[in-house]
Coordinates of C-alpha atoms in Angstrom, one line a residue:
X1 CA 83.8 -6.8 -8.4
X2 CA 84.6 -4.3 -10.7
X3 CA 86.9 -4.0 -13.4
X4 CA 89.3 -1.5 -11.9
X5 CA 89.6 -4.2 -8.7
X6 CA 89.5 -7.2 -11.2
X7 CA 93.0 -6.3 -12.2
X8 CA 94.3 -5.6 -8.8
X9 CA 95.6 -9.1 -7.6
X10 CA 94.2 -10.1 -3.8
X11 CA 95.6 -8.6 -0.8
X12 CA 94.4 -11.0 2.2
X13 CA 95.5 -14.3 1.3
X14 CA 98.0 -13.2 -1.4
X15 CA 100.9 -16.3 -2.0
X16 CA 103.1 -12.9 -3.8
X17 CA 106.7 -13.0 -2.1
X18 CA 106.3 -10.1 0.2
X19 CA 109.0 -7.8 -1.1
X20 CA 106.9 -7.9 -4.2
X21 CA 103.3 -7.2 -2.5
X22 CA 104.8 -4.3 -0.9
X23 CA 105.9 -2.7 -4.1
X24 CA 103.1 -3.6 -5.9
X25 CA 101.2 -1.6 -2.5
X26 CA 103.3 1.5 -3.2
X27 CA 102.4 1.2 -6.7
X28 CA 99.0 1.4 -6.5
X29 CA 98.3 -2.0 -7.7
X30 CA 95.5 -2.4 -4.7
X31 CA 92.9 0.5 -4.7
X32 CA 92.4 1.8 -1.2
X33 CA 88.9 3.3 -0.4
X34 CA 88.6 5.1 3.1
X35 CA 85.2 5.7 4.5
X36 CA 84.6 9.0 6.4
X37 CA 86.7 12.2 5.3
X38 CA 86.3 13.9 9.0
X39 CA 88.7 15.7 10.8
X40 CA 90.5 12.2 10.9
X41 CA 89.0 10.1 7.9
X42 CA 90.6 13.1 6.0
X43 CA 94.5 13.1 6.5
X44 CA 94.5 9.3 6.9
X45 CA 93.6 9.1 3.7
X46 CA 95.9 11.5 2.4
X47 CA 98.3 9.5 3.9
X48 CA 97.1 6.5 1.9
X49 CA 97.0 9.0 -0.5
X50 CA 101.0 9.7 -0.8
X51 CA 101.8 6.2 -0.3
X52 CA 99.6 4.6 -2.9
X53 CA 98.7 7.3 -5.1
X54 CA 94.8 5.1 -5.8
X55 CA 92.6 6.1 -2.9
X56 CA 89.0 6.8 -3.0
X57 CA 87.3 8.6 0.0
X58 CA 83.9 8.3 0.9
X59 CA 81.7 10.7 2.5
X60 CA 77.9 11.3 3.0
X61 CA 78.5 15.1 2.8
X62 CA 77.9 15.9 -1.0
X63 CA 79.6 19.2 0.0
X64 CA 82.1 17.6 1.7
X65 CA 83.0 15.4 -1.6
X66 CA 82.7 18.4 -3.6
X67 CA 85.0 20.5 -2.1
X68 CA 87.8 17.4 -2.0
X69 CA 87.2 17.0 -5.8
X70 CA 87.8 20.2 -6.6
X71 CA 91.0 20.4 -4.5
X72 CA 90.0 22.1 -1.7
X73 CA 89.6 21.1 2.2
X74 CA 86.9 21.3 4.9
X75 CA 88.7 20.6 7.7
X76 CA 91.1 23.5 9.6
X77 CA 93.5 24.0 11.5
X78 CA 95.5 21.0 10.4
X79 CA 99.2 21.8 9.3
X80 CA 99.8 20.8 6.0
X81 CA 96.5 18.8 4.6
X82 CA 95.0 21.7 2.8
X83 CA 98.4 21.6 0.7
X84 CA 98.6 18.1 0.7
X85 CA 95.0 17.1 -0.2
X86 CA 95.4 19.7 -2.9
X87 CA 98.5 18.0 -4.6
X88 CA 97.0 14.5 -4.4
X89 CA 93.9 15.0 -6.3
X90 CA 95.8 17.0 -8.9
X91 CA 98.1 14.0 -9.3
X92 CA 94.5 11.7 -9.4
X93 CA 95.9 10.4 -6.3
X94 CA 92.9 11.0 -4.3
X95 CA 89.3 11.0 -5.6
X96 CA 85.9 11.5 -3.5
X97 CA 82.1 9.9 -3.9
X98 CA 79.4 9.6 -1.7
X99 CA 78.5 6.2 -3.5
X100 CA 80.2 3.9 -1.0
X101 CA 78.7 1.0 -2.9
X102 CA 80.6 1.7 -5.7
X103 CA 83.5 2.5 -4.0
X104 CA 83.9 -0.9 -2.6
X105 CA 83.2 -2.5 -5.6
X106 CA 86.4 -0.7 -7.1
X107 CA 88.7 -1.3 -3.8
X108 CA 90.8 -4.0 -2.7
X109 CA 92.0 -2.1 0.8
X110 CA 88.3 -0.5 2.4
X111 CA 89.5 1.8 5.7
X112 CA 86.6 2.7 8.3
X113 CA 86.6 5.6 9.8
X114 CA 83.4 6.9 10.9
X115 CA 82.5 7.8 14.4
X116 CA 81.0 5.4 17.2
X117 CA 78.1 7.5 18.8
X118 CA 77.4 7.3 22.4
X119 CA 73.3 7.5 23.0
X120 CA 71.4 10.1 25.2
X121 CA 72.0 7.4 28.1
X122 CA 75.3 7.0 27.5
X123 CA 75.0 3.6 25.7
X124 CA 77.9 3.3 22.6
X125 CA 75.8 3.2 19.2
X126 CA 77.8 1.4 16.7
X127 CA 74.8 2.4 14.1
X128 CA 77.1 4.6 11.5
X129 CA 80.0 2.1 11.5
X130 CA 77.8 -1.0 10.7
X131 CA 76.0 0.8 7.9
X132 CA 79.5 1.7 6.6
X133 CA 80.1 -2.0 6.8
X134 CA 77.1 -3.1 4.9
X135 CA 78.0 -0.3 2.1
X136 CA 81.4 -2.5 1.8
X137 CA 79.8 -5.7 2.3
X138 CA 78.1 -5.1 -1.4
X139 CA 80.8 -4.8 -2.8
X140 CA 83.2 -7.0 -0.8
X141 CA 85.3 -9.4 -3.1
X142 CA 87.6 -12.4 -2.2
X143 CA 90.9 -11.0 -1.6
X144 CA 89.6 -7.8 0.0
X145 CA 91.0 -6.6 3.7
X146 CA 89.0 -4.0 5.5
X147 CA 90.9 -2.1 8.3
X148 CA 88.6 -0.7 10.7
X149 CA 90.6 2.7 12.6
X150 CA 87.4 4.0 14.4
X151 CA 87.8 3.5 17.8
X152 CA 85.0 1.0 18.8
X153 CA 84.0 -1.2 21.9
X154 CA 85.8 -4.8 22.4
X155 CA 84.9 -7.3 20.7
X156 CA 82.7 -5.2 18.1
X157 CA 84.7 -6.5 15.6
X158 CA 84.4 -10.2 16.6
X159 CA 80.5 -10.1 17.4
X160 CA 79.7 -7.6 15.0
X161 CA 81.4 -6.6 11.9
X162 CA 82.8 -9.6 10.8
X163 CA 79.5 -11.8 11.1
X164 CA 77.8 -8.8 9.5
X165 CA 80.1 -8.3 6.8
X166 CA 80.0 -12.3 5.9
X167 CA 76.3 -12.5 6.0
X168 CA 76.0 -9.4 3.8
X169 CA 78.3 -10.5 1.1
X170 CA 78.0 -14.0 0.9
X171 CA 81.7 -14.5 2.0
X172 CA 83.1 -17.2 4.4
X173 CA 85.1 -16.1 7.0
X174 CA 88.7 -17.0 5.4
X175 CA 87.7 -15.3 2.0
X176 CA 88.8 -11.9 3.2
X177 CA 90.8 -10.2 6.1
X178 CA 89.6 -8.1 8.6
X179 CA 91.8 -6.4 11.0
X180 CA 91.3 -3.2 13.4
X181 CA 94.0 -0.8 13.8
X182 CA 93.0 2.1 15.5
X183 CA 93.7 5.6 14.9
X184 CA 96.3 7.3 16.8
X185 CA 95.7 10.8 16.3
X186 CA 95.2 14.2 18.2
X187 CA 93.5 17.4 15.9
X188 CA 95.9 19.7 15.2
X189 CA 98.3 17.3 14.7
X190 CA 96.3 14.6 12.4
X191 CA 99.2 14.5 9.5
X192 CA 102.4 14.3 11.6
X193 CA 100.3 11.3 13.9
X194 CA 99.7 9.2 10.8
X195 CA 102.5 10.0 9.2
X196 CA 104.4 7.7 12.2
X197 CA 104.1 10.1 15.5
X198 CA 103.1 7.1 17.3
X199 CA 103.4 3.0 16.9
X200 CA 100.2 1.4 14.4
X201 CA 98.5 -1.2 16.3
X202 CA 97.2 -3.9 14.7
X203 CA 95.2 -6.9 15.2
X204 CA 93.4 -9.0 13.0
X205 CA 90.1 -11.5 13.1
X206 CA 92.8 -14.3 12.0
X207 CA 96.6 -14.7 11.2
X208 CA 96.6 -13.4 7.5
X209 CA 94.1 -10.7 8.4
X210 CA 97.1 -9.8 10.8
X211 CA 99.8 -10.2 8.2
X212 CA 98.0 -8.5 5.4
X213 CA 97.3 -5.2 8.2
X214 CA 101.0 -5.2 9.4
X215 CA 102.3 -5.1 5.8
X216 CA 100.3 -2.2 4.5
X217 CA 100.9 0.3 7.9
X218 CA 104.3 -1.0 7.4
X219 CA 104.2 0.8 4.0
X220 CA 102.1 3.6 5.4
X221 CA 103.9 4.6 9.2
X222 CA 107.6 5.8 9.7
X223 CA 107.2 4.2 13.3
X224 CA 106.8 0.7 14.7
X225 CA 103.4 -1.6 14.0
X226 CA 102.5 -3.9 16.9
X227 CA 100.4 -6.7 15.4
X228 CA 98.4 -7.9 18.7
X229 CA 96.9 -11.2 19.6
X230 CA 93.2 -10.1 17.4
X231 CA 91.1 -7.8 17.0
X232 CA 89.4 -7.6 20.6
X233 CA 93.1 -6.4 21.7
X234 CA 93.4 -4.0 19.2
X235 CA 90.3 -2.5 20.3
X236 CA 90.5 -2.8 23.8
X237 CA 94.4 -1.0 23.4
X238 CA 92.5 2.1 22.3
X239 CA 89.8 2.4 24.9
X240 CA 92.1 1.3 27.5
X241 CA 94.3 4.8 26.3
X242 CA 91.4 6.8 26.8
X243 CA 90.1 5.2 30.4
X244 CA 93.8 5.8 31.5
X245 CA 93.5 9.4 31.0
X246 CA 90.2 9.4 32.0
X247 CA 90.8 8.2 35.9
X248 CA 93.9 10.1 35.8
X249 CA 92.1 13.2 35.6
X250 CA 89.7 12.2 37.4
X251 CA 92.5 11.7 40.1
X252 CA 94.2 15.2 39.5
X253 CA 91.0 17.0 39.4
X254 CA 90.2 15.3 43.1
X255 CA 93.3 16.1 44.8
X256 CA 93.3 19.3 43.4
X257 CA 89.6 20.2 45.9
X258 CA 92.3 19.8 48.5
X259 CA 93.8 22.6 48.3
X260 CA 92.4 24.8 51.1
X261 CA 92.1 22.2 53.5
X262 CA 95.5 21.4 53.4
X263 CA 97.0 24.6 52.4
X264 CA 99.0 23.5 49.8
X265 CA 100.2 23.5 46.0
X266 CA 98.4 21.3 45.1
X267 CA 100.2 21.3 41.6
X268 CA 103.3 21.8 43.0
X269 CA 103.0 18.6 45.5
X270 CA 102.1 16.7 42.0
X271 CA 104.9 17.7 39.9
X272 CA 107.4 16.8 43.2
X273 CA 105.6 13.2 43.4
X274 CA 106.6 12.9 39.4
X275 CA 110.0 12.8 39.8
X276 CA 109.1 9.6 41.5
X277 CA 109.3 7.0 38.1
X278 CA 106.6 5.3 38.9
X279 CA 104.6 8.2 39.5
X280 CA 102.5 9.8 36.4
X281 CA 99.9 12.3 37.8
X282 CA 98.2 14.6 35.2
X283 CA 97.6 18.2 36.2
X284 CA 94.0 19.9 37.4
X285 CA 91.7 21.5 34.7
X286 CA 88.2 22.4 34.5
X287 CA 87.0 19.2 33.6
X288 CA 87.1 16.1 30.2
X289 CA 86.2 17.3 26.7
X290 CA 86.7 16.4 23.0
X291 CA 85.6 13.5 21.3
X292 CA 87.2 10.9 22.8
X293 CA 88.1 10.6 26.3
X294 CA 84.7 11.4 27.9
X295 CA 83.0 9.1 25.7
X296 CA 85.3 6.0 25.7
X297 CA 84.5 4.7 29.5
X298 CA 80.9 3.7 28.2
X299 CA 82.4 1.3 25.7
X300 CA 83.2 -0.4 29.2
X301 CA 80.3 0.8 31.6
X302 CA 77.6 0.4 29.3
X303 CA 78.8 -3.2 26.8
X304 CA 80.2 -5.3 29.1
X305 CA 78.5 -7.1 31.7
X306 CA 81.7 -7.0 34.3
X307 CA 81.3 -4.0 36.9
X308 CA 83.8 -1.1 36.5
X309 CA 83.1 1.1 39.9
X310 CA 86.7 2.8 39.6
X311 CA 85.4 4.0 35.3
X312 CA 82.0 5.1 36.7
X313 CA 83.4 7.3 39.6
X314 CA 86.2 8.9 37.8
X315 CA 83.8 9.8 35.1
X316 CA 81.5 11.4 38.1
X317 CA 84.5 13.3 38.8
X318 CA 85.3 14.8 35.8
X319 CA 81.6 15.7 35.3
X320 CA 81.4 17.9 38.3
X321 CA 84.4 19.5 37.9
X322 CA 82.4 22.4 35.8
X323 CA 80.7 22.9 39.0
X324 CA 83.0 22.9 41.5
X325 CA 84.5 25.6 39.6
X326 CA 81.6 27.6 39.7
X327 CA 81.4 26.9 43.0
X328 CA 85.4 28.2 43.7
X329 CA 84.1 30.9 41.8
X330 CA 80.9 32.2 44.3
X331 CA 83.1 31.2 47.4
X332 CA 85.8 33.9 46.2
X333 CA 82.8 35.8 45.0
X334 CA 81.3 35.7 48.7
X335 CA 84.7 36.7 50.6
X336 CA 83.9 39.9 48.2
X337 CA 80.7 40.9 49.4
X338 CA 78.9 39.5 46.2
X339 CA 76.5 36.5 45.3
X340 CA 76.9 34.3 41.8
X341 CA 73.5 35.2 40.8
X342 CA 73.2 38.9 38.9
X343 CA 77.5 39.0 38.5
X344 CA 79.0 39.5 35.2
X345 CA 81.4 36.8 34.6
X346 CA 83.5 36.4 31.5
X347 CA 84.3 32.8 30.6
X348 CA 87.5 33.0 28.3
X349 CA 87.6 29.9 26.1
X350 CA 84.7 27.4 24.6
X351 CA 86.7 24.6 23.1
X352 CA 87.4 21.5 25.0
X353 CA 91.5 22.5 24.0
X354 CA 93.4 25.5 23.0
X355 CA 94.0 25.7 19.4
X356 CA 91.3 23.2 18.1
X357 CA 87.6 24.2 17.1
X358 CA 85.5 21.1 18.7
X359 CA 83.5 22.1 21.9
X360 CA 82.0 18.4 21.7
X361 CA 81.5 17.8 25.6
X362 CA 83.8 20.6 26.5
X363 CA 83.6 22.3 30.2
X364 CA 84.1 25.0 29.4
X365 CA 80.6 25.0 28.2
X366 CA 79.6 23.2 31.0
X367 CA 80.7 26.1 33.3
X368 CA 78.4 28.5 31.2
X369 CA 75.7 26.7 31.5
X370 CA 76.3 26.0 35.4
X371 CA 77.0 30.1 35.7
X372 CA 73.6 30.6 34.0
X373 CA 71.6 28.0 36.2
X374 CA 72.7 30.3 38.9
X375 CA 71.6 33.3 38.1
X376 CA 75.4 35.0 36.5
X377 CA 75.2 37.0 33.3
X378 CA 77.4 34.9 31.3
X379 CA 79.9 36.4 28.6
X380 CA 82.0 33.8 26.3
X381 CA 84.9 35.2 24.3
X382 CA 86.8 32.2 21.7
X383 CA 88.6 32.9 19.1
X384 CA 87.4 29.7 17.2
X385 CA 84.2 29.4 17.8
X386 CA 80.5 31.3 18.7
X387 CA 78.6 31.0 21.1
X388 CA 75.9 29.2 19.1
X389 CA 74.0 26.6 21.7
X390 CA 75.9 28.5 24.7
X391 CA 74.0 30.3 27.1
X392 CA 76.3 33.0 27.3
X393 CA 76.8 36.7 24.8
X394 CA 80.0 35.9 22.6
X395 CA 82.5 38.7 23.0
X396 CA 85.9 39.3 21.0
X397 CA 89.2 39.0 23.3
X398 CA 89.7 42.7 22.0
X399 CA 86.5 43.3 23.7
X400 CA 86.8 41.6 27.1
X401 CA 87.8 44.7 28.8
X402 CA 84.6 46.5 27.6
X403 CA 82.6 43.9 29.9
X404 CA 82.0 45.3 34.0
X405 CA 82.8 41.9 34.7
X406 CA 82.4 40.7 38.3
X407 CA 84.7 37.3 37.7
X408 CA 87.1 36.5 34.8
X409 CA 87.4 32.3 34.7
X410 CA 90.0 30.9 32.0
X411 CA 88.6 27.6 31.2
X412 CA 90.9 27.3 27.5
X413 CA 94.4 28.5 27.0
X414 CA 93.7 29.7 23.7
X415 CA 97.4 31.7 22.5
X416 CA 95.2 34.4 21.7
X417 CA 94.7 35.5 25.7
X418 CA 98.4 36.4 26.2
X419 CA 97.5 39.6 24.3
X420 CA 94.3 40.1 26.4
X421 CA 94.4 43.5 28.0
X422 CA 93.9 43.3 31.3
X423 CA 94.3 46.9 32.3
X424 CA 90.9 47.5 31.4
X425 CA 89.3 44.7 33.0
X426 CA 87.9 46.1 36.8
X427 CA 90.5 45.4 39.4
X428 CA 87.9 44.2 41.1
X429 CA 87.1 41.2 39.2
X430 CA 87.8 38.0 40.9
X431 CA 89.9 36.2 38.5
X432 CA 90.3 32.0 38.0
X433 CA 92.7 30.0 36.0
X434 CA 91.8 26.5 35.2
X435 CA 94.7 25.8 33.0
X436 CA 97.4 27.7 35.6
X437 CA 98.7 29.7 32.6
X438 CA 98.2 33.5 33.7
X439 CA 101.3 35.2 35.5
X440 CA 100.3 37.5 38.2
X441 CA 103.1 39.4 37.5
X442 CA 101.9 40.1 34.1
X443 CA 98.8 41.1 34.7
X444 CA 99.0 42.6 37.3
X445 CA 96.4 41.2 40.2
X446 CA 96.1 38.3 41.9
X447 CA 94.8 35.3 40.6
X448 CA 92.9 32.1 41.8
X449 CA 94.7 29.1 40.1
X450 CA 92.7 26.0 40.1
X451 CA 95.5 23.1 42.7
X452 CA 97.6 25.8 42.9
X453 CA 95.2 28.5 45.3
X454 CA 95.6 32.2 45.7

């Protein structure tokens, strides 16, 4: 233990009143070190940050450390971090290393929140988040709590990190806490999320973990914690979230292929059935991206022994939704006169959402790479982001209309279409909307909406 976390009195297992442990938390009086300054790892701890004013992040980016120290911030598109990570570190609120060892040594309160990896088979690799846990394992001192918010496969904490992070340091079991409470957060919106935009979860590996956990968010959230049964809760609360959404696109995106059969709005017939309370049916898209939700059924389908048939086919579902696109796209293509293979189609949007740079598992880049397979000449215009890694020639939305396009698909509602001048696009041009955003009206031709039809 170091000197700095010498003087700081223990957190887990404190016998402090806890009136006085709370103000000694907002204080400072227990240094906080957050592991991972990501597009999350960041703003959650600048909102340990504000609230504690002693918070060291770690990061294995030297850059990344760099820029923090000297007031400045990586990540974008965030409202409000830049100015807030700027403010905290000119108060000495908020420090950065990339010597996690050392980190620990000085911290009473270690937060985790580095990414769980899924494998080229789709297998969840804990790898980053138990070397984090060795880092603080060196260091770990009796008294310590470590709050795990990286969302991780149940029971990782139970099987995993806690026997690891004993055996590492020497500790037995009820010498410090260890609790997971998982992050709640959406990019674009990271500050505002952990600020209090939805309840803290929190469960720990034993009672006081729990206690210690619920005490600290309680300091940290404007909205309600839920301590849960342990930690195996916690973690399966987060991955059920993301297998909820999962199936229930899986579901939208399946009734809406049953459009021209039935000869319906598809969307329409959805939003009706909503009214119905116990009714909840997302709307159609092109497909599942970001970090998260396409990734989270194989902390099920791949860790647990128990079948999950209903995970496994949704997430078919959503995979081949890039393709049936495509494949709306050569049937209206067809009814033209024209094949898929030697067309010019412009594919407007790369990110997996509109307004947020990540194109991690996105479809729209799924639907380039199925247009290229078969034979289209594929044009990509984002606002946000190249077209590095995309088979496809990146085009400015100023320049869309330069491009003899044979087929227009919107795959990303990016803001910065509205302006898009369709007047110089070829009336010809079959046109699809994933995201049912374009008016007709507006642009004036007609326009194939994905559960909605022509």
């Amino acid at each position: 233990m170091s000197e700095r976390a010498e003087l700081a009195a223990p957190f887990y297992g404190s016998d402090r009143p806890a009136a006085a442990q709370r103000e000694a938390f907002r204080n400072g009086e227990f240094p906080v070190a957050v592991y991972g300054l990501g597009k999350m790892g960041l703003p959650i701890a600048a909102v340990w940050g504000e609230v504690t004013g002693a918070v060291t992040g770690v990061d294995v980016d030297e850059s990344v450390v760099d820029t923090i120290n000297e007031g400045g911030c990586h990540v974008q598109n965030e409202p409000g971090l830049a100015d807030a990570v700027a403010d905290l570190v000119d108060a000495g609120s908020l420090t950065a290393t990339t010597d996690s060892v050392q980190a620990a040594k000085d911290a009473r309160i270690h937060v985790v929140i580095v990414p769980t990896l899924i494998t080229e088979d789709d297998h969840p690799d804990t790898s980053v988040v138990t070397s984090v846990a060795r880092d603080i394992a060196r260091g770990l001192s009796p008294g310590d709590l470590v709050c795990i918010e990286s969302t991780l496969p149940p029971r990782t904490c139970r099987d995993v990190l806690g026997p690891l992070l004993r055996y590492e340091s020497g500790l037995d079991a009820d010498d410090f806490g260890l609790a997971f409470c998982p992050e709640r957060t959406s990019s674009g919106r990271a500050l505002h999320d952990v600020r209090g935009g939805h309840p803290k979860v929190v469960g720990g590996i034993d009672d006081e973990s729990t206690r210690a956990a619920t005490l600290a968010y309680e300091e940290l959230t404007s909205n309600e914690v839920i301590p849960v049964s342990d930690t195996t809760t916690a973690e399966a609360v987060k991955v059920f979230e993301g297998l909820y959404r999962d199936v229930n696109i899986a579901l939208a995106n399946e009734l809406a292929r049953f459009t021209e059969e039935l000869e319906i709005d598809v969307r329409e017939a959805i939003h009706v059935a909503n009214t119905q309370p116990f009714c909840d049916i997302h709307d159609p898209g092109p497909g599942v991206g970001g970090h998260c939700i396409p990734y989270y059924p194989y902390f099920v389908l791949n860790w647990l022994e128990t079948p999950a048939p209903l995970l496994a086919t949704a997430r078919e579902v959503n995979d081949a939704t890039p393709g049936h696109i495509v494949g709306l796209l050569e049937g209206k293509l067809d009814g033209h006169g024209k094949a898929l293979s030697g067309s010019a189609v412009v594919v407007l949007g790369l990110t997996y959402r509109a307004g947020v740079a990540e194109t991690r598992a996105s479809p729209a880049i799924d639907i380039c790479r199925t247009l290229d397979a078969r034979g289209a000449t594929v044009y990509a215009s984002d606002p946000m982001v190249d077209c590095e890694g995309v088979p496809a020639t990146w085009v400015h939305p100023d320049e869309v209309g330069s491009i003899d396009a044979d087929a227009v698909i919107l795959a990303t509602d990016h803001e910065e279409f509205e302006a898009l001048d369709w007047a110089s696009v070829p009336r010809s041009a079959v046109v699809i909307d994933t995201r049912d955003v374009l008016d007709e009206d507006r642009i004036g031709r007609d326009v194939y909406v994905v559960g909605r039809g022509d």
